[in-house]
Each structure stands twice: as structure tokens, then as C-alpha cells.
mmCIF file of N, CA and C and ligand atoms in Angstrom:
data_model
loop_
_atom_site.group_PDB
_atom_site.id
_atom_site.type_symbol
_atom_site.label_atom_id
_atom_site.label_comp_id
_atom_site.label_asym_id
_atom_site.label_seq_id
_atom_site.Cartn_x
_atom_site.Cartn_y
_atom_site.Cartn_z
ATOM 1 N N UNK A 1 1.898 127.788 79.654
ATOM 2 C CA UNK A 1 2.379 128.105 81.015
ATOM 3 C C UNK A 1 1.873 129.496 81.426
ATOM 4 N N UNK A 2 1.116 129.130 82.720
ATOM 5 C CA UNK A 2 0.727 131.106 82.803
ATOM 6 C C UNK A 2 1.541 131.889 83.091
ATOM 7 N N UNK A 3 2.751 131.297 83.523
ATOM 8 C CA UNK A 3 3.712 132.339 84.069
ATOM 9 C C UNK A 3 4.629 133.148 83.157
ATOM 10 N N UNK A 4 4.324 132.114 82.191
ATOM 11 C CA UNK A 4 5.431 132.208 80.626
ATOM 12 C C UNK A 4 5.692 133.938 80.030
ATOM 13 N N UNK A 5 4.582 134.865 80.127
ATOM 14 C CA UNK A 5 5.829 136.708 80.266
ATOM 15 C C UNK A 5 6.258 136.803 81.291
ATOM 16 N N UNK A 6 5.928 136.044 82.334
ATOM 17 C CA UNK A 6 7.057 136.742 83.815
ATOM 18 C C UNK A 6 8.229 136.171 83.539
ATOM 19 N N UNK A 7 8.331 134.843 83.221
ATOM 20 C CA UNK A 7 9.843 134.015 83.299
ATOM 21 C C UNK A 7 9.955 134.369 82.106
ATOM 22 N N UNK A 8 9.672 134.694 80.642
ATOM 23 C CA UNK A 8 10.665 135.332 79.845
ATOM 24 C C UNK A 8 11.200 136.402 79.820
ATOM 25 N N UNK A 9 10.752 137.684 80.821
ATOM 26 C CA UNK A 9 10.816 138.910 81.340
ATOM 27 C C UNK A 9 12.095 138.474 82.117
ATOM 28 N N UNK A 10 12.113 137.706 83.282
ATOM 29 C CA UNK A 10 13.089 137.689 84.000
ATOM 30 C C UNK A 10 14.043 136.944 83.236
ATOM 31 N N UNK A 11 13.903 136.265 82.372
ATOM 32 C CA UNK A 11 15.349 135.403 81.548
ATOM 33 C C UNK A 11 15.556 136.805 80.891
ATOM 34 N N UNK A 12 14.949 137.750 80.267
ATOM 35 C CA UNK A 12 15.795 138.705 79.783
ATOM 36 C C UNK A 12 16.573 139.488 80.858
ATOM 37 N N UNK A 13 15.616 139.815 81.628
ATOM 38 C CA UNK A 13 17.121 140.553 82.880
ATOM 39 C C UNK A 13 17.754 140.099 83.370
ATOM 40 N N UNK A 14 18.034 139.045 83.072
ATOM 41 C CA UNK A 14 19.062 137.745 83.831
ATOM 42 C C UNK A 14 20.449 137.733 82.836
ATOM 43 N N UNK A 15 19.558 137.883 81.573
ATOM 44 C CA UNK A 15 20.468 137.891 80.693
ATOM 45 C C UNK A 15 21.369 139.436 80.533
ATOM 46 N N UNK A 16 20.682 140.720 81.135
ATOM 47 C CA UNK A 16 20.721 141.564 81.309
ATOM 48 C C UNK A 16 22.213 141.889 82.416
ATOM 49 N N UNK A 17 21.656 140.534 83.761
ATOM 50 C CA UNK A 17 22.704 140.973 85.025
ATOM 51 C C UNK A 17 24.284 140.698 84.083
ATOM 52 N N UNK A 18 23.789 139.248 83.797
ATOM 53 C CA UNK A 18 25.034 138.831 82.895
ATOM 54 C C UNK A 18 26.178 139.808 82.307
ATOM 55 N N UNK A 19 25.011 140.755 81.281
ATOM 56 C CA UNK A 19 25.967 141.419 80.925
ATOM 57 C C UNK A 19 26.724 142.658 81.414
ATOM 58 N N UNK A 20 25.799 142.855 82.542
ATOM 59 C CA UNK A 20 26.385 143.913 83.757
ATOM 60 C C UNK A 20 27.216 143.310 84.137
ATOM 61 N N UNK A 21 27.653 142.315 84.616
ATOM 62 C CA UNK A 21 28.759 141.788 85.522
ATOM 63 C C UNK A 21 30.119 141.687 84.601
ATOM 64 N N UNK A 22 29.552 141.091 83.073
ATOM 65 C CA UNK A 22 31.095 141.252 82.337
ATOM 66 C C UNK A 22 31.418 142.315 82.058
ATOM 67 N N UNK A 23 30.435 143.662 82.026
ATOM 68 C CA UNK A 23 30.585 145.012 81.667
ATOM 69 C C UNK A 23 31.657 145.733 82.755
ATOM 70 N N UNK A 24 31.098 145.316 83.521
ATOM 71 C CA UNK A 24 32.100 146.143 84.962
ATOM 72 C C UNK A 24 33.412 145.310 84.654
ATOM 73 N N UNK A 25 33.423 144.242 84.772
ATOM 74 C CA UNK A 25 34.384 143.475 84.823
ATOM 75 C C UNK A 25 35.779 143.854 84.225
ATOM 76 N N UNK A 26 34.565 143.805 82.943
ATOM 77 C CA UNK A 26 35.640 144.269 81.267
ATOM 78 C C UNK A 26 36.149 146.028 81.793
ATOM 79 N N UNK A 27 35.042 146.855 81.965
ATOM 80 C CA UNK A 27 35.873 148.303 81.892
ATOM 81 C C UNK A 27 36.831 148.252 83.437
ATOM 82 N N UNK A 28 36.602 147.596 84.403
ATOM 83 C CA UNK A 28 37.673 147.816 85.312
ATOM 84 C C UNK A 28 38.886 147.081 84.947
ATOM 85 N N UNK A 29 39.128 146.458 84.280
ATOM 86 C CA UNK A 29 40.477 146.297 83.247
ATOM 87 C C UNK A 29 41.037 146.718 82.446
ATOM 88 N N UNK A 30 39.717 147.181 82.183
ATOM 89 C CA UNK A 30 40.534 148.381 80.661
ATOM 90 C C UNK A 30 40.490 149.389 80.808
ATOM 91 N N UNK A 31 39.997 150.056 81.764
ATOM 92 C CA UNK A 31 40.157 151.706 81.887
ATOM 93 C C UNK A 31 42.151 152.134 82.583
ATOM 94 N N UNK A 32 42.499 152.179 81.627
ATOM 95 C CA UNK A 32 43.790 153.451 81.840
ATOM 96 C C UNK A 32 43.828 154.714 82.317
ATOM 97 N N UNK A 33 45.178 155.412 82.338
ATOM 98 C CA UNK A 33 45.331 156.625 82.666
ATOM 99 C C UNK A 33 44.831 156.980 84.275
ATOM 100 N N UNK A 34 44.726 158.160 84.318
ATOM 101 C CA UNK A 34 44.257 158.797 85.545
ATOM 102 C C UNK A 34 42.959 157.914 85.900
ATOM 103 N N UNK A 35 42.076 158.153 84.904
ATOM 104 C CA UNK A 35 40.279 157.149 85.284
ATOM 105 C C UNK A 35 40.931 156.155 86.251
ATOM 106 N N UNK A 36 42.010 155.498 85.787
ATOM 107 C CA UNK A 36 41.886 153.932 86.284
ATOM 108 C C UNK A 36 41.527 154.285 88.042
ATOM 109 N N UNK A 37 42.298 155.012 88.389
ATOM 110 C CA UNK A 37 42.396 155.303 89.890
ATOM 111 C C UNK A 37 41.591 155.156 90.768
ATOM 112 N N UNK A 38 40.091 155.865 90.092
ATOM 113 C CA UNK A 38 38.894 156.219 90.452
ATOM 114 C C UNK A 38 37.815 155.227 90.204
ATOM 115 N N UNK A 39 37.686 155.270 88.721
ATOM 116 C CA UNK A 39 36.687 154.140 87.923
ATOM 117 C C UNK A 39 37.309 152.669 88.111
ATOM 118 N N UNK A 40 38.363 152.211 87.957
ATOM 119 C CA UNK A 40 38.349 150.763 88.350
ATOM 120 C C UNK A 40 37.391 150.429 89.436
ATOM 121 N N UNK A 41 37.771 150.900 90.221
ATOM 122 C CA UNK A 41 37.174 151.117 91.658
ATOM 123 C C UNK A 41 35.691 150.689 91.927
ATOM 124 N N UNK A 42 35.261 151.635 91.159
ATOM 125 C CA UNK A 42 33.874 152.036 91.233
ATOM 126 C C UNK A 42 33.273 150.885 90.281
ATOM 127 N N UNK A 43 33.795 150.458 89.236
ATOM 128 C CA UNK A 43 33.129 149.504 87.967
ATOM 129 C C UNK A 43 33.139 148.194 88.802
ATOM 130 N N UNK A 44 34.115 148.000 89.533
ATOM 131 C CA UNK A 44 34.680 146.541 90.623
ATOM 132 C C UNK A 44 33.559 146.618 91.611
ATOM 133 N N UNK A 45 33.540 147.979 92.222
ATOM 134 C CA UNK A 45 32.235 147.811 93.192
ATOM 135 C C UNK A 45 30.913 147.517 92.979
ATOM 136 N N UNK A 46 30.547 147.601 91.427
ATOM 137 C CA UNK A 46 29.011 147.332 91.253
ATOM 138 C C UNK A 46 28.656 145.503 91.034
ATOM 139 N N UNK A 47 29.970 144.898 90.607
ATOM 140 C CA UNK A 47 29.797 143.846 90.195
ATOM 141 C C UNK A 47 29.217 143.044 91.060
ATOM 142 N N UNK A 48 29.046 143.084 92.890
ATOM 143 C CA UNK A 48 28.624 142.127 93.807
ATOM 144 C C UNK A 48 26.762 142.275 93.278
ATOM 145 N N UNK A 49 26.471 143.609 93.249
ATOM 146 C CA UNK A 49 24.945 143.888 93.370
ATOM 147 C C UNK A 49 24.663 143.149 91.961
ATOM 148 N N UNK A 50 25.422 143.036 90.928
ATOM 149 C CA UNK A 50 24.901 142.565 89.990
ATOM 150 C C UNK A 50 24.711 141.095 89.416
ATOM 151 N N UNK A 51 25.835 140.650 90.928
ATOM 152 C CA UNK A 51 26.021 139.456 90.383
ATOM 153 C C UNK A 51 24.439 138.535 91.621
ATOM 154 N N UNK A 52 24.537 139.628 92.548
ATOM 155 C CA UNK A 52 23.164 139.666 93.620
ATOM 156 C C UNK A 52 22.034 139.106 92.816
ATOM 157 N N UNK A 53 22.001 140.302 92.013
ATOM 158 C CA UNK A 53 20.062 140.200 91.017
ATOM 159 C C UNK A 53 20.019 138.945 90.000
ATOM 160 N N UNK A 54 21.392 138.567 89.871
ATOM 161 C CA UNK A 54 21.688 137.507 88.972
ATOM 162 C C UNK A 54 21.029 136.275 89.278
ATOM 163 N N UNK A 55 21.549 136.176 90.410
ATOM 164 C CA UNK A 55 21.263 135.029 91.506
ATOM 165 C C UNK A 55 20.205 134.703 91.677
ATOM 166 N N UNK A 56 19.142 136.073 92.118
ATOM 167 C CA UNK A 56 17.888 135.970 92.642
ATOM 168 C C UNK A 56 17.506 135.983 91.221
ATOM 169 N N UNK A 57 17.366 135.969 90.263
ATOM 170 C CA UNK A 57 16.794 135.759 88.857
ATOM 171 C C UNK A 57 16.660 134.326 88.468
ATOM 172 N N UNK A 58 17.882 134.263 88.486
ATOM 173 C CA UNK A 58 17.895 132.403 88.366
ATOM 174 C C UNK A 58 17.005 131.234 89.368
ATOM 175 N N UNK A 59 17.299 132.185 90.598
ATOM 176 C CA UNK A 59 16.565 131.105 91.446
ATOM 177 C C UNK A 59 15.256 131.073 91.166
ATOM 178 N N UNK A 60 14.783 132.454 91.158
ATOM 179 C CA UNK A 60 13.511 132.582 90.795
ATOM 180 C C UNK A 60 12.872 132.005 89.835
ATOM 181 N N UNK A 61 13.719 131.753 88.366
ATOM 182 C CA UNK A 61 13.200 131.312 87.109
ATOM 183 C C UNK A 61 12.995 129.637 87.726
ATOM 184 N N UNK A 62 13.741 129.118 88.598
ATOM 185 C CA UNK A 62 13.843 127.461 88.403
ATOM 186 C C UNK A 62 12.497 127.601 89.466
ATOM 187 N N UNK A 63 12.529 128.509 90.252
ATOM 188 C CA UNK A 63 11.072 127.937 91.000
ATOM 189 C C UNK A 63 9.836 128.361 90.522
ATOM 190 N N UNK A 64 9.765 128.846 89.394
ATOM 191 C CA UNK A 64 8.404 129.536 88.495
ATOM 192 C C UNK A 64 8.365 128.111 87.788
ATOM 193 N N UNK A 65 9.634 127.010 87.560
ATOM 194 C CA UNK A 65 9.046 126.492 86.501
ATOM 195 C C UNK A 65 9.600 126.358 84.830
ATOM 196 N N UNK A 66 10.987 127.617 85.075
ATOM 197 C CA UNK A 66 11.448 127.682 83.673
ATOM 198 C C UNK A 66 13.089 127.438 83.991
ATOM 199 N N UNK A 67 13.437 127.581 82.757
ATOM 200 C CA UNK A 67 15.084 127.329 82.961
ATOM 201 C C UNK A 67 16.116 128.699 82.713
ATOM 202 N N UNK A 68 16.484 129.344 83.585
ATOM 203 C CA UNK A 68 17.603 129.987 83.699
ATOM 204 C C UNK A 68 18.311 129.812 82.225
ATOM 205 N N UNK A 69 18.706 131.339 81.359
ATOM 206 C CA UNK A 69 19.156 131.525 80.374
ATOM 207 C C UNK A 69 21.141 131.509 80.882
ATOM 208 N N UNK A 70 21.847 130.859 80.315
ATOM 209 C CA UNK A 70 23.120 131.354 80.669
ATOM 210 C C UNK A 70 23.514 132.019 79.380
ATOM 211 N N UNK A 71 22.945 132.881 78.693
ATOM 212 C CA UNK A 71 23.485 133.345 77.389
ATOM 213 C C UNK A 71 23.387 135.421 78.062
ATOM 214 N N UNK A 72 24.607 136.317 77.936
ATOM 215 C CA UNK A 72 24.445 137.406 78.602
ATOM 216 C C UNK A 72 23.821 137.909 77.326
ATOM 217 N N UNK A 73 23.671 139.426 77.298
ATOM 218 C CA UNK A 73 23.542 140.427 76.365
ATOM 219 C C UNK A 73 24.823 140.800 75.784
ATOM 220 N N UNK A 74 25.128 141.304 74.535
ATOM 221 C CA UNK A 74 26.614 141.355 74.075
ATOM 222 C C UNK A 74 26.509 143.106 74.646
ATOM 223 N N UNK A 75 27.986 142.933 75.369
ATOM 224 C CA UNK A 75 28.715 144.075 75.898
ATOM 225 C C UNK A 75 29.621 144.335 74.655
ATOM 226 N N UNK A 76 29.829 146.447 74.552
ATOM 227 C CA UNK A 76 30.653 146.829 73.700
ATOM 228 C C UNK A 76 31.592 147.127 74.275
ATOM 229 N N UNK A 77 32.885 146.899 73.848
ATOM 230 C CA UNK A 77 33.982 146.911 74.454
ATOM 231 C C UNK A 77 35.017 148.354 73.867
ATOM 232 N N UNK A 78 35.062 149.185 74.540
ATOM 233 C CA UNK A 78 35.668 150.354 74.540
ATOM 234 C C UNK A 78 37.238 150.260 75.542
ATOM 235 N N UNK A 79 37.849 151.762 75.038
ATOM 236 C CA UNK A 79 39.026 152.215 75.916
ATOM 237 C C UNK A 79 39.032 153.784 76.556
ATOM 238 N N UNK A 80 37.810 154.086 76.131
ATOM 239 C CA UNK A 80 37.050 155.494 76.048
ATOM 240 C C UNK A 80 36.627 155.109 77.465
ATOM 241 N N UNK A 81 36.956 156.219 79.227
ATOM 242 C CA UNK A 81 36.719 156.183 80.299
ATOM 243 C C UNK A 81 34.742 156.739 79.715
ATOM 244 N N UNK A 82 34.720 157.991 79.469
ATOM 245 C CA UNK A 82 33.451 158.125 79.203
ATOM 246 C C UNK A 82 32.419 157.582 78.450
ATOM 247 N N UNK A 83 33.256 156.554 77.146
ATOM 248 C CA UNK A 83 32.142 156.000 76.647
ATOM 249 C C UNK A 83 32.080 155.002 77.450
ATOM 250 N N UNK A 84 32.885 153.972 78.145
ATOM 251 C CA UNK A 84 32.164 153.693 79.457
ATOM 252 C C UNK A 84 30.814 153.570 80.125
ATOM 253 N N UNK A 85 31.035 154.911 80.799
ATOM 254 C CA UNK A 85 30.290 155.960 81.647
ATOM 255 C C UNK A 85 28.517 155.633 80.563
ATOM 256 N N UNK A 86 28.773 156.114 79.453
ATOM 257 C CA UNK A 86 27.937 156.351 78.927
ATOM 258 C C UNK A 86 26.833 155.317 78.550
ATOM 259 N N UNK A 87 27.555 154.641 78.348
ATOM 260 C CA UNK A 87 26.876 152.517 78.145
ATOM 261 C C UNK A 87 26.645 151.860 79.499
ATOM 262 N N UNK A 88 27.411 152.319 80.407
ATOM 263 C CA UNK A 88 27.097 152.142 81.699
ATOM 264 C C UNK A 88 25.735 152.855 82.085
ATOM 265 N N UNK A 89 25.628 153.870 81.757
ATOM 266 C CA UNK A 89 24.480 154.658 82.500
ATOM 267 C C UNK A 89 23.081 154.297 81.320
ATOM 268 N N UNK A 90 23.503 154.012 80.053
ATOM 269 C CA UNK A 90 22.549 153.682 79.446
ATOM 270 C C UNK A 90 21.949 152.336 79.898
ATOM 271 N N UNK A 91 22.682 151.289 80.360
ATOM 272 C CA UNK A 91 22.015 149.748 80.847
ATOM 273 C C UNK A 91 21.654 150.058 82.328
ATOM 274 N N UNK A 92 22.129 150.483 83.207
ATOM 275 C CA UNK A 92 21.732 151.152 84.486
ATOM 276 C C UNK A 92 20.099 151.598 84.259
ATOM 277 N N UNK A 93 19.700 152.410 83.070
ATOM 278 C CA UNK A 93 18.142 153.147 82.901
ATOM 279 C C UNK A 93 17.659 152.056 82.443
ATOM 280 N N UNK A 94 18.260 151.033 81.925
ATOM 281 C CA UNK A 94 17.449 150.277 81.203
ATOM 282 C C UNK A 94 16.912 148.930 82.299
ATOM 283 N N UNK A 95 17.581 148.910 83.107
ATOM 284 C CA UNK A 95 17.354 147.927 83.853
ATOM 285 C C UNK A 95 16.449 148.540 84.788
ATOM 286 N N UNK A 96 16.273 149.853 85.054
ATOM 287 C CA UNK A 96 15.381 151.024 85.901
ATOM 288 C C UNK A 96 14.059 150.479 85.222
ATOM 289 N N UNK A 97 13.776 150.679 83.873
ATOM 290 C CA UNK A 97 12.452 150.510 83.051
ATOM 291 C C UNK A 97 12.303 149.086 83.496
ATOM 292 N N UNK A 98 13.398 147.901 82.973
ATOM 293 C CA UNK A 98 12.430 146.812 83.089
ATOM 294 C C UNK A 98 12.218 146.187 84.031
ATOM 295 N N UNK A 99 12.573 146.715 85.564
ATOM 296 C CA UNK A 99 12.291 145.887 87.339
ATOM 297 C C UNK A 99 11.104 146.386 86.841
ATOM 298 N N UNK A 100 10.763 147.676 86.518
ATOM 299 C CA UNK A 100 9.546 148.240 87.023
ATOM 300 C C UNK A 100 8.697 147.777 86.173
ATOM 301 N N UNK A 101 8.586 147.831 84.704
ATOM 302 C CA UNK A 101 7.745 146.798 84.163
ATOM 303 C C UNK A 101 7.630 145.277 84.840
ATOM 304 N N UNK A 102 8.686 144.598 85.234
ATOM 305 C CA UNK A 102 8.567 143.257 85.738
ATOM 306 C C UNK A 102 7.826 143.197 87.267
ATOM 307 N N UNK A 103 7.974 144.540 88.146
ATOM 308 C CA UNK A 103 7.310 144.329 89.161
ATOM 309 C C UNK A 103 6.142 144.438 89.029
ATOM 310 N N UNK A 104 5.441 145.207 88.087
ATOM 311 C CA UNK A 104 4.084 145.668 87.501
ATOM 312 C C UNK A 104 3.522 143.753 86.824
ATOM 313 N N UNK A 105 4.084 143.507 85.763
ATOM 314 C CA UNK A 105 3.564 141.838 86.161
ATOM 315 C C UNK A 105 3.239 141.456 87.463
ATOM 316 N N UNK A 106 4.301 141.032 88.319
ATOM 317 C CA UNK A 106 4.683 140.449 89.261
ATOM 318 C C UNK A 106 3.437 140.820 90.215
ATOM 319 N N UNK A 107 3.321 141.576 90.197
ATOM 320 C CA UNK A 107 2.160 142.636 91.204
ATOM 321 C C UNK A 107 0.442 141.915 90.389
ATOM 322 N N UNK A 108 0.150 141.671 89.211
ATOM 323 C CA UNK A 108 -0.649 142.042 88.391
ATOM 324 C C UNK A 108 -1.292 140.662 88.329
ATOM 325 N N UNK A 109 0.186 139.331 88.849
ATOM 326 C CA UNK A 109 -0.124 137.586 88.765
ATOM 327 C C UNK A 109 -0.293 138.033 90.448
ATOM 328 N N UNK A 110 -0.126 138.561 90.890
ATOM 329 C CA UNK A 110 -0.119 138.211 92.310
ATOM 330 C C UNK A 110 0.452 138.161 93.588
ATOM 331 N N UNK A 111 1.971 138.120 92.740
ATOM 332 C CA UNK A 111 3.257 137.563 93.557
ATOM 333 C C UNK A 111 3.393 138.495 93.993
ATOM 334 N N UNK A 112 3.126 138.908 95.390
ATOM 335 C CA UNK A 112 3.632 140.245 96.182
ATOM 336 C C UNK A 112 4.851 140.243 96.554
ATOM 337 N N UNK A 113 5.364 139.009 96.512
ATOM 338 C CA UNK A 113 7.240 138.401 97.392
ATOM 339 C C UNK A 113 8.116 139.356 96.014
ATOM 340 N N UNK A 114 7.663 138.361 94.908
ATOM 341 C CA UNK A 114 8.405 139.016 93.663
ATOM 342 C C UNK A 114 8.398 140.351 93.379
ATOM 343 N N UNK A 115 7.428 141.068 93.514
ATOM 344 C CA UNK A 115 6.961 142.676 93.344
ATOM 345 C C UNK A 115 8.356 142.916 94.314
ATOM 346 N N UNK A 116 7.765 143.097 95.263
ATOM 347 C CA UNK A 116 8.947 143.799 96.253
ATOM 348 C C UNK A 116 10.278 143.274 96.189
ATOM 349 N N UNK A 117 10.436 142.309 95.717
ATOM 350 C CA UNK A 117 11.675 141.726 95.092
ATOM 351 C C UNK A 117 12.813 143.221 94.090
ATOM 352 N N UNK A 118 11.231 142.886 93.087
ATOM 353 C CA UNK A 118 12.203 143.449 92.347
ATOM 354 C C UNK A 118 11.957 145.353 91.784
ATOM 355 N N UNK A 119 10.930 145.583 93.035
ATOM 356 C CA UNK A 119 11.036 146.826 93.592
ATOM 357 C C UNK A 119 12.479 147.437 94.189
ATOM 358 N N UNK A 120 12.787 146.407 95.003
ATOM 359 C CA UNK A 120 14.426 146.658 95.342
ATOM 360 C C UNK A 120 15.635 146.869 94.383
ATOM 361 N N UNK A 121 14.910 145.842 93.296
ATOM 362 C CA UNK A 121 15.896 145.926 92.183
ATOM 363 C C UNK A 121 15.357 147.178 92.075
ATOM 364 N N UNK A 122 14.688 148.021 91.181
ATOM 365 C CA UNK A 122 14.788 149.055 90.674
ATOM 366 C C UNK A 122 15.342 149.976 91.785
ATOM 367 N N UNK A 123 15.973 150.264 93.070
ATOM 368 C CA UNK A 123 16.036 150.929 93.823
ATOM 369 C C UNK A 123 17.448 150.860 93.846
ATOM 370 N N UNK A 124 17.982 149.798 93.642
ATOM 371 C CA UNK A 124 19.646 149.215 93.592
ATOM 372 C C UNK A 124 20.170 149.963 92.174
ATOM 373 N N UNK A 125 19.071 149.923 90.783
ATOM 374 C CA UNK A 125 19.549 150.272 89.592
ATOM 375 C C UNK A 125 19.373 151.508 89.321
ATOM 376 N N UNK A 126 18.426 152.378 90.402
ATOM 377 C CA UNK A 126 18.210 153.849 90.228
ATOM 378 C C UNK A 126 19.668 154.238 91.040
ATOM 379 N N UNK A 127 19.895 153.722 91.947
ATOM 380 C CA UNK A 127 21.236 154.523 92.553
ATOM 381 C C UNK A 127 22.304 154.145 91.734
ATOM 382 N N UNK A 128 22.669 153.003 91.040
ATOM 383 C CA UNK A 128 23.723 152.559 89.956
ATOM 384 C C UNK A 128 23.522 154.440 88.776
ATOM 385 N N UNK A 129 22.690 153.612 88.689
ATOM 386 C CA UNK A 129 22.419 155.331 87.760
ATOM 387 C C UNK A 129 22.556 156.504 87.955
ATOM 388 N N UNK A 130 21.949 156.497 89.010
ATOM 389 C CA UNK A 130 22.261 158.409 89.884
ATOM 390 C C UNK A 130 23.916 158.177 89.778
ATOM 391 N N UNK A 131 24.517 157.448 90.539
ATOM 392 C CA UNK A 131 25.886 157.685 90.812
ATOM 393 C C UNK A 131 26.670 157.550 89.062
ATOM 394 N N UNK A 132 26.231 156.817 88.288
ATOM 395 C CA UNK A 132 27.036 156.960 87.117
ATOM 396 C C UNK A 132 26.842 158.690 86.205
ATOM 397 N N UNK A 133 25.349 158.735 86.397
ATOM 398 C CA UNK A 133 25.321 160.229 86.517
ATOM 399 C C UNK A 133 26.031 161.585 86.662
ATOM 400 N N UNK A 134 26.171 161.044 88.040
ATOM 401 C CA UNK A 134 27.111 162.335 88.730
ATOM 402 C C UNK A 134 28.812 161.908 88.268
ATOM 403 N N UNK A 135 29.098 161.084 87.928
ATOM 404 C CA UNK A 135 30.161 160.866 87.717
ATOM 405 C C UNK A 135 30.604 161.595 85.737
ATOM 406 N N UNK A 136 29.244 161.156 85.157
ATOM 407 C CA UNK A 136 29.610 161.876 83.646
ATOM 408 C C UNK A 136 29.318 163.946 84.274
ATOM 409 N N UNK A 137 28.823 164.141 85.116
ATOM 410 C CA UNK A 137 28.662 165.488 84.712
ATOM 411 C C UNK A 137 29.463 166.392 85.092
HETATM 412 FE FE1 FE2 B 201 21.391 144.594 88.371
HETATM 413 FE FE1 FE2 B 202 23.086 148.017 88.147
#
């Protein structure tokens, strides 16, 4: 299949949104104390954008040709507001690196729709980041 590193690229960040969405999910339930006030909040608000890229991942994989992974990445489950923060901002960079590797394919087969696709993604996961950022410092 020629497409076969783009659609295993995108089954990994798919598998990736996955685990963003139970990540927020999970720490806006479990964050206590004062955090809760603030960070519930904020962990609840990222879950639409993530469940967004999810979407457009999947659709994308069934029209390349491949099958949509439903298996996430394993999330660590803390009670620590900052270790949180910290696993948060670490998958936030990580998802920064791989739009941009995946748009660099995407760009490289051709697909200019997909490039800018997921140019946006990296633009959605650089501000996830900036703001988790400013929030650890
Ligand atoms: Fe995302
Ligand atoms: Fe994100």
C-alpha cells in the first residue's frame, strides 16, 4: 500500500487523541483541593479539540484505505495537580513533533488537503502547550 507510513503515522496519533481525551477526562476528576477550581476546568476544556483531531483521524484513515485503530496510548494516572501538568505538557510537545512530521509526509505524497489539515493540528497542540506551560510556571 503506498500510503501505508501515512496511515500508520495517523493510527498512531489517533491512538495518541485517544489518549488525550481519557487524559483530560481522568485528571478533571481527579484533581482535588484548590487545583480542582481552576484545572478541572481547563482539563474539561481541551477534551472537544481532542476529541476534534480524533475524528478527523479516523475519517481520514477509512478514506486512505486503512482501518481506524480503537486501541488509545496507556495514560498514567496520578493525584499530583502538577504531575498532571507535567504529562500533560509532555503529550501536548509530543503531538507538536508528530502533526509536523505527519504534515511533512502528507506534503511529500502530495496531499495538500491533509498537510494543512494537520498543520492546524500542530497549531491547536502548540497552544494546548503554550497554555499548559504558563500554567506550570
Ligand atoms: Fe489533539
Ligand atoms: Fe492537545
Amino acid at each position: 500500500m503506498a500510503n501505508k507510513e501515512l496511515i500508520d503515522g495517523l493510527n498512531h496519533a489517533l491512538a495518541s487523541e485517544f489518549q488525550a481525551v481519557i487524559q483530560y477526562l481522568h485528571y478533571a476528576s481527579m484533581v482535588k483541593g484548590l487545583d480542582r477550581l481552576t484545572l478541572a476546568k481547563f482539563f474539561e476544556e481541551e477534551i472537544a479539540d481532542e476529541l476534534k483531531h480524533a475524528r478527523f483521524l479516523s475519517d481520514k484513515i477509512v478514506a486512505l484505505g486503512g482501518k481506524p485503530t480503537v486501541q488509545p496510548l496507556p495514560v498514567e494516572s496520578t493525584a499530583d495537580p502538577r504531575r498532571m501538568l507535567e504529562l500533560v505538557l509532555q503529550a501536548e510537545e509530543q503531538a507538536v513533533k508528530q502533526y509536523t512530521g505527519l504534515a511533512q509526509l502528507a506534503e511529500k505524497a502530495g496531499m495538500k488537503g491533509l498537510q494543512v489539515a494537520l498543520e492546524d493540528m500542530v497549531a491547536d497542540e502548540t497552544r494546548h502547550a503554550e497554555e499548559t506551560r504558563l500554567l506550570l510556571s
